[in-house]
PDB file of C-alpha atoms in Angstrom:
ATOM      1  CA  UNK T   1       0.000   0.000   0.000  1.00 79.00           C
ATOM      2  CA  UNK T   2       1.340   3.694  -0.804  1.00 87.00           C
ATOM      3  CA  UNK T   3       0.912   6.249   1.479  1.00 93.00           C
ATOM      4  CA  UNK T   4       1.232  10.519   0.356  1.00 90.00           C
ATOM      5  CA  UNK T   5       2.402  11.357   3.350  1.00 92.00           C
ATOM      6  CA  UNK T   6       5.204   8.894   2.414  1.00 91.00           C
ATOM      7  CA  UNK T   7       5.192  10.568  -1.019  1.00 85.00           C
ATOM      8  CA  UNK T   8       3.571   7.635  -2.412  1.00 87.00           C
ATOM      9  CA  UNK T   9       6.183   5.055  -0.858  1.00 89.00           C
ATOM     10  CA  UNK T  10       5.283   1.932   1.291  1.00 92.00           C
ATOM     11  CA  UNK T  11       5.325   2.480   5.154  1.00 92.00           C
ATOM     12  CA  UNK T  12       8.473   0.374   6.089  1.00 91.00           C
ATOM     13  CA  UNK T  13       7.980  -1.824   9.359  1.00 92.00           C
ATOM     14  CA  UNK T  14      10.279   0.270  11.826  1.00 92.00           C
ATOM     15  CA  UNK T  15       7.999   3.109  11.397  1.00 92.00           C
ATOM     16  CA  UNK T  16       4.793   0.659  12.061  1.00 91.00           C
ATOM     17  CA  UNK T  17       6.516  -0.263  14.802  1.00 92.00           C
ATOM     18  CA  UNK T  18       6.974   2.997  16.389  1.00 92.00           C
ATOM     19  CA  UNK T  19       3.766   4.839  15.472  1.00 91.00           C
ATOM     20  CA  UNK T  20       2.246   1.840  17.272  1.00 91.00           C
ATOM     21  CA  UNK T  21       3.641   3.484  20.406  1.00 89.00           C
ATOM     22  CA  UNK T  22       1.206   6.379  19.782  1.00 89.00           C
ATOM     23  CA  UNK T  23      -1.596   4.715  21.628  1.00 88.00           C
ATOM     24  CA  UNK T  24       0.416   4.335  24.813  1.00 86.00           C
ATOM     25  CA  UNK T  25       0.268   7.877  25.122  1.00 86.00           C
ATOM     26  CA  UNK T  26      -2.551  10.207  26.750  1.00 86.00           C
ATOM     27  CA  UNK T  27      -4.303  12.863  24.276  1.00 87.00           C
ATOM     28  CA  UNK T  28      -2.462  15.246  26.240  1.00 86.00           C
ATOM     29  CA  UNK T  29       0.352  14.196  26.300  1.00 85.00           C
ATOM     30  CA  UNK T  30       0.524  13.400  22.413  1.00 89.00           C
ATOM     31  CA  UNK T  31      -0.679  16.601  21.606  1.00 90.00           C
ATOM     32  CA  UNK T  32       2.131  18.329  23.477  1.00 87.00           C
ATOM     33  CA  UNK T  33       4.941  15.961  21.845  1.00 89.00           C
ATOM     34  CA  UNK T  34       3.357  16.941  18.365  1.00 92.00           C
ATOM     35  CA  UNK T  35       3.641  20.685  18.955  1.00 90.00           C
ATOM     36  CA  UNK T  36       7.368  20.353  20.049  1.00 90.00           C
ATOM     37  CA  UNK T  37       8.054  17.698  17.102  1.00 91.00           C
ATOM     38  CA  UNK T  38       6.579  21.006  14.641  1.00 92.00           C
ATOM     39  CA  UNK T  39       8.428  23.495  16.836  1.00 90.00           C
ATOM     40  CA  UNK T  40      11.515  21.820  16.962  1.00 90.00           C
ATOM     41  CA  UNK T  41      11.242  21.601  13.118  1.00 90.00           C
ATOM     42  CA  UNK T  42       9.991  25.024  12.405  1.00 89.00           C
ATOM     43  CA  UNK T  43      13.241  26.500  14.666  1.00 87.00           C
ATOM     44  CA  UNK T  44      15.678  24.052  12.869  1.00 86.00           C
ATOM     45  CA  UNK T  45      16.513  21.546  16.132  1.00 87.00           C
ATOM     46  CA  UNK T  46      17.369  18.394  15.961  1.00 86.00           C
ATOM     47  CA  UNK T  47      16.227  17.090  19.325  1.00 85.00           C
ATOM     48  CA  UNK T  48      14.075  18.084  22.283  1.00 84.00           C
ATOM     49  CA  UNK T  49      15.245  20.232  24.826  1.00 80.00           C
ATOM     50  CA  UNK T  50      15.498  19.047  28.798  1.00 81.00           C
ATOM     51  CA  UNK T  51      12.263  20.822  29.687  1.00 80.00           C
ATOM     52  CA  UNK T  52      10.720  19.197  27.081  1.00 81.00           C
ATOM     53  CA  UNK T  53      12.271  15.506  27.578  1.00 78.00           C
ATOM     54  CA  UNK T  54      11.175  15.706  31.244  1.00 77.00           C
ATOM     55  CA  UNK T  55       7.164  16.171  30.175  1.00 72.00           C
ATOM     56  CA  UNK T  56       7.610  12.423  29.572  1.00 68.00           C
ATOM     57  CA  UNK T  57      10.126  11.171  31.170  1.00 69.00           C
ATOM     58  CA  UNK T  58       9.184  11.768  35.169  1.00 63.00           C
ATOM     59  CA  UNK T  59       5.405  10.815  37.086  1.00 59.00           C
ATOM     60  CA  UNK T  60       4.748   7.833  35.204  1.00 61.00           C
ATOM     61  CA  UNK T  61       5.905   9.148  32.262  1.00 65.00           C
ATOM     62  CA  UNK T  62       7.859   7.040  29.686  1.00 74.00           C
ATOM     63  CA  UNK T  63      10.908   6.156  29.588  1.00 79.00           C
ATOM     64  CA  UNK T  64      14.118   8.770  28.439  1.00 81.00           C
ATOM     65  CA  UNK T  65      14.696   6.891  25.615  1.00 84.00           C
ATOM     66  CA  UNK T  66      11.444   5.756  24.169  1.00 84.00           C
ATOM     67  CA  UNK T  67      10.154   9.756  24.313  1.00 83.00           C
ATOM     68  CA  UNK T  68      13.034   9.817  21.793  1.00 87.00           C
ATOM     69  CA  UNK T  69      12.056   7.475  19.630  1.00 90.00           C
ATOM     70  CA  UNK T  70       8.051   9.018  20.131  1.00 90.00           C
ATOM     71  CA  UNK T  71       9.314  12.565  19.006  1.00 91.00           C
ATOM     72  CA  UNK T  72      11.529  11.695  16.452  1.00 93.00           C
ATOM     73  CA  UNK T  73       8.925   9.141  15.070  1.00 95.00           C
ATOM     74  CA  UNK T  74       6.154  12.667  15.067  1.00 95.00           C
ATOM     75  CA  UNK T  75       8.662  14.831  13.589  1.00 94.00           C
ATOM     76  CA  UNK T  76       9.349  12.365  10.585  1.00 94.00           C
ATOM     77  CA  UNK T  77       5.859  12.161  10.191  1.00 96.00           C
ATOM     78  CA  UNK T  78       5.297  15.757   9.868  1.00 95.00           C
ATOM     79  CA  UNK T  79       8.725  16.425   7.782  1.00 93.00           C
ATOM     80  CA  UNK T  80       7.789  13.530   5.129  1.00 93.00           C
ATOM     81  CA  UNK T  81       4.136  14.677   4.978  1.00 93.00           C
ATOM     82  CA  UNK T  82       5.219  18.530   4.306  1.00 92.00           C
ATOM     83  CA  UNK T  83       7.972  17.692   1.787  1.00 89.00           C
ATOM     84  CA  UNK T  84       5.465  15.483   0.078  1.00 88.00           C
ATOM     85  CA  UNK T  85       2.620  18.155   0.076  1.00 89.00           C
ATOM     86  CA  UNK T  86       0.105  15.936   1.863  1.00 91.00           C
ATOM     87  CA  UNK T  87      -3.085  17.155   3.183  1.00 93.00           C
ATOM     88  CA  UNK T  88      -3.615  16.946   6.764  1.00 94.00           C
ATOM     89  CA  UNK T  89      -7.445  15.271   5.838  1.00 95.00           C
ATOM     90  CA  UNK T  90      -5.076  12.768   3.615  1.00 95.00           C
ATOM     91  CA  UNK T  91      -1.970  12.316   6.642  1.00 95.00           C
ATOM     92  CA  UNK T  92      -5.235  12.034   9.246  1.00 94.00           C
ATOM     93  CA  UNK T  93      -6.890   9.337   6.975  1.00 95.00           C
ATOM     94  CA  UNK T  94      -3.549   7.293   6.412  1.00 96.00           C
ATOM     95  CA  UNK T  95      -2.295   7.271  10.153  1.00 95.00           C
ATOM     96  CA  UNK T  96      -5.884   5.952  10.620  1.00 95.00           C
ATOM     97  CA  UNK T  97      -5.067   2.980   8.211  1.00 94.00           C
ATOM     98  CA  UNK T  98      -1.748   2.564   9.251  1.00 94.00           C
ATOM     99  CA  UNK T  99      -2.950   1.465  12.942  1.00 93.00           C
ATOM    100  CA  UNK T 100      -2.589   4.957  14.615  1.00 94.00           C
ATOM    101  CA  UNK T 101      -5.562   5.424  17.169  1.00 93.00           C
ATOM    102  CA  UNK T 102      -8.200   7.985  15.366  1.00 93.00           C
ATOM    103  CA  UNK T 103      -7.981  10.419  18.423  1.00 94.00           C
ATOM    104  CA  UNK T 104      -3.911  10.814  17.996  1.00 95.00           C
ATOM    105  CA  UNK T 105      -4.274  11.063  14.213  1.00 95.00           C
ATOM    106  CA  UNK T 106      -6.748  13.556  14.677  1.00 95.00           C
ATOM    107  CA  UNK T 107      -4.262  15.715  16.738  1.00 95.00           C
ATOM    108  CA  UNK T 108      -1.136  15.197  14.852  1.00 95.00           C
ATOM    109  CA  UNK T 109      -3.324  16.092  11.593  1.00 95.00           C
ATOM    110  CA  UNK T 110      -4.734  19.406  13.478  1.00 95.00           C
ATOM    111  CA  UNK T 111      -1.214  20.403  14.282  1.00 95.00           C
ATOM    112  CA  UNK T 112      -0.278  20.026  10.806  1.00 94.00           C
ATOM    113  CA  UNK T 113      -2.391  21.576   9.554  1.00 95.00           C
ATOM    114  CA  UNK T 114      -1.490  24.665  11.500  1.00 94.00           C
ATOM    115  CA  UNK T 115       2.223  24.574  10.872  1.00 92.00           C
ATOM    116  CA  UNK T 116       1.692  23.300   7.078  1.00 92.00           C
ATOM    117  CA  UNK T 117       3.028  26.800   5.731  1.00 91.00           C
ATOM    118  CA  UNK T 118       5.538  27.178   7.795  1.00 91.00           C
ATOM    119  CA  UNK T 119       6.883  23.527   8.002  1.00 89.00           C
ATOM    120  CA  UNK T 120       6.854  23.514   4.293  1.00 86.00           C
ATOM    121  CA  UNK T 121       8.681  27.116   3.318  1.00 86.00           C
ATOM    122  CA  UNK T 122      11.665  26.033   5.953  1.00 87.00           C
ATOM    123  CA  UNK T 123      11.785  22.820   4.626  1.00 83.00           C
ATOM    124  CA  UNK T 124      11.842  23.747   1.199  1.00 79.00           C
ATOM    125  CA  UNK T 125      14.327  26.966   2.298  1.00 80.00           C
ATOM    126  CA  UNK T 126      16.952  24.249   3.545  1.00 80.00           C
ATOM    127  CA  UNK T 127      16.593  21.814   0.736  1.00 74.00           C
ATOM    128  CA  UNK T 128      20.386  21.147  -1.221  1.00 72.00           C
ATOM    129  CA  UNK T 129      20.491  22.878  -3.879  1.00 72.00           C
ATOM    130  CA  UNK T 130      23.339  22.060  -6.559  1.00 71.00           C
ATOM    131  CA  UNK T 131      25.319  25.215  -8.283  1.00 71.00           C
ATOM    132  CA  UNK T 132      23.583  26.459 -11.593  1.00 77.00           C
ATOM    133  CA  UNK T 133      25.609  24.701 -15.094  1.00 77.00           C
ATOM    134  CA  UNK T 134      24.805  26.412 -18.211  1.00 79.00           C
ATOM    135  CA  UNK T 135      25.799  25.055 -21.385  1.00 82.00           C
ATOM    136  CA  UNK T 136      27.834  27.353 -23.461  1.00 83.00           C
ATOM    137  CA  UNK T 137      28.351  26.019 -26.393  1.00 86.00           C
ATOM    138  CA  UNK T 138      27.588  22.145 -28.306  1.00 89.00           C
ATOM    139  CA  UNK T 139      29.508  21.012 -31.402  1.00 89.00           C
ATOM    140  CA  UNK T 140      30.470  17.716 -32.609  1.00 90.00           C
ATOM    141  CA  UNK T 141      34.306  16.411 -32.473  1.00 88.00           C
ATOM    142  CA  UNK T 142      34.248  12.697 -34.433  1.00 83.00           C
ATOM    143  CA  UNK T 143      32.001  10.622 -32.854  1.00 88.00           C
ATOM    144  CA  UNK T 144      31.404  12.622 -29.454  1.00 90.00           C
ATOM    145  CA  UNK T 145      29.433  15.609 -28.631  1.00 90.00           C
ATOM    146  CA  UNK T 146      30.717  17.872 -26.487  1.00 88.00           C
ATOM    147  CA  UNK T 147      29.358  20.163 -23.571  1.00 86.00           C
ATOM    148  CA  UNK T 148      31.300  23.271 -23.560  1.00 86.00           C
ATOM    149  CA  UNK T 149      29.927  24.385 -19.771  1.00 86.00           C
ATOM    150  CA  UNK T 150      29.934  27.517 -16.810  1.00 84.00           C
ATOM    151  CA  UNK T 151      29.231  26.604 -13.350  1.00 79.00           C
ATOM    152  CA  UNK T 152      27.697  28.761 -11.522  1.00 74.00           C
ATOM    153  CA  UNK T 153      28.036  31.957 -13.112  1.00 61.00           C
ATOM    154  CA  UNK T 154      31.890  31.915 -12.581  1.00 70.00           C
ATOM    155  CA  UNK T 155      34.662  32.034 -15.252  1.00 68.00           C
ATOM    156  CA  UNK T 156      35.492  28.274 -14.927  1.00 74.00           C
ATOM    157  CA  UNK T 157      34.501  26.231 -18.209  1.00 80.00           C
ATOM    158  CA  UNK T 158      34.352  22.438 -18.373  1.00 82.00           C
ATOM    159  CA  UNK T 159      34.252  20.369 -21.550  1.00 85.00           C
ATOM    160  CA  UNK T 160      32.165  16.926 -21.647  1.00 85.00           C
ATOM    161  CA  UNK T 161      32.279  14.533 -24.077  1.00 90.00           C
ATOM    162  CA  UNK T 162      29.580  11.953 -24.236  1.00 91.00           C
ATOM    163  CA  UNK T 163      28.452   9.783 -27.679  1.00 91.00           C
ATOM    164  CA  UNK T 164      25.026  11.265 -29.392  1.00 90.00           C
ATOM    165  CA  UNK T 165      22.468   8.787 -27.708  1.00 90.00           C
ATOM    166  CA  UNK T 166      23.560   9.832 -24.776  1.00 91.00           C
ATOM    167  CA  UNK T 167      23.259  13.553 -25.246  1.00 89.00           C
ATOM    168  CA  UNK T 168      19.936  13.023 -27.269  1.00 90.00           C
ATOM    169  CA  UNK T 169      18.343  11.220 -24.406  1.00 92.00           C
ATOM    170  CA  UNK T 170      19.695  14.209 -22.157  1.00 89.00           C
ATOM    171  CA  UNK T 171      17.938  16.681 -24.209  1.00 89.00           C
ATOM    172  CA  UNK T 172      14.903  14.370 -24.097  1.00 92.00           C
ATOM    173  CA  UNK T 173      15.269  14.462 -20.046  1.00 91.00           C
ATOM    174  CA  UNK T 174      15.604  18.023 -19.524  1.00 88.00           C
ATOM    175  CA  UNK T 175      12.717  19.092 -22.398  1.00 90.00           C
ATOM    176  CA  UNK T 176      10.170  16.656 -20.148  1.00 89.00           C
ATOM    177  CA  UNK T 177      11.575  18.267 -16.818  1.00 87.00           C
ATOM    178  CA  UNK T 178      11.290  21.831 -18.294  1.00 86.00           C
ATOM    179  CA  UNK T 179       7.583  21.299 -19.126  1.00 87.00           C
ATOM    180  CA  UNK T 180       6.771  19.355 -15.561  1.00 82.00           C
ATOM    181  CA  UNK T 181       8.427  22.958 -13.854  1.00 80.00           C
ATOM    182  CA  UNK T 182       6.315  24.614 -16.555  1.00 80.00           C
ATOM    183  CA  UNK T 183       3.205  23.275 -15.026  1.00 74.00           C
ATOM    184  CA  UNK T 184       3.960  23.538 -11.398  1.00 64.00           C
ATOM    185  CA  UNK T 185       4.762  27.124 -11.920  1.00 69.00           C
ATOM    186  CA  UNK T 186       1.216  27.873 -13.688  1.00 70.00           C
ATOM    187  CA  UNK T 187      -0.597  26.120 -10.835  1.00 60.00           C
ATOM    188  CA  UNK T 188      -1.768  28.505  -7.789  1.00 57.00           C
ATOM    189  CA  UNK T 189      -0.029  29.033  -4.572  1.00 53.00           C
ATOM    190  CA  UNK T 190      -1.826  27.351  -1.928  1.00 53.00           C
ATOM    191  CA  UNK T 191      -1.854  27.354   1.925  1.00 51.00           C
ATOM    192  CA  UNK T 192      -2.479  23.376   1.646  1.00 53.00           C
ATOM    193  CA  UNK T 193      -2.944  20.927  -0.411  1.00 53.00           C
ATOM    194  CA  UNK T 194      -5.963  19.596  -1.437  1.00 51.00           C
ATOM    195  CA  UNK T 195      -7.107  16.299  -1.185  1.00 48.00           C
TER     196      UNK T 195
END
């Protein structure tokens, strides 16, 4: 089965295993780990803070380690279904199937939902992005073609060689990526996606 919070990707077993934690977990108590799981995202940290471990950890909380495992489980959760551009209806629906109980899905969707736009710029903000290569110049040379290229705006050229199916199936590659950017960019911005 394919999940879109997965971005359309089977749920592998580990994560089964540990959203089947969820249900050990009061309301309240799994509606505070989501918020610091989207906070902790939103502000760029990687774990939770003391004050924020000890919510769990002390008066018959959980153990150190397994609030861990709880909060990094909800922030993957939330970081896969942003970067995928799932709706929190759809993420809600899917925990639902995926064994989550429907009062915890129902939280971790309603936080989502209001830290979609935010969760999603950031993430998007600190994606990798590889320098810019523009192609120069093409000409033929035998039986090669060759790629006469500037990275990056700067004054350093590079020359590739590669045989014409190769650089015909490149061309082919980057005309159908051009026209998928083409219609991404004509769509309108929205706050979430639909369903």
């Amino acid at each position: 089965m394919h999940f879109r919070f997965l971005n359309g990707m089977d749920c592998p077993d580990w994560l089964l295993a540990e959203m089947a934690e969820f249900s050990h977990l009061s309301a309240l108590k799994f509606k505070t780990l989501c918020t610091i799981a989207s906070l902790s995202l939103q502000e760029g940290r990687k774990e939770m803070n003391e004050a924020e471990t000890a919510k769990y950890t002390g008066q018959g909380g959980v153990a150190k380690e397994a609030a861990l495992r709880l909060f990094f489980t909800v922030r993957l959760v939330l970081e896969k279904a942003a970067k995928a551009g799932c709706s929190s209806r759809d993420l809600g629906m899917e925990l639902e199937q995926l064994g989550v109980p429907s009062e915890h899905s129902n939280q971790l969707s309603k936080v989502y939902a209001g830290c979609y736009e935010k969760l999603r710029a950031k993430l998007l903000a600190e994606a990798p992005k590889e320098p810019s290569l523009h192609i120069d110049r093409v000409y033929e040379d035998g039986s090669h073609v060759n790629l006469e290229t500037t990275v990056d705006g700067k004054q350093e050229k590079r020359t590739f060689k590669m045989a014409p199916p190769l650089f015909s199936f490149l061309l082919t590659e980057l005309d159908r990526a051009a026209k998928r950017i083409e219609a991404y960019e004509r769509q309108p911005e929205k706050t979430e996606p639909e369903s």
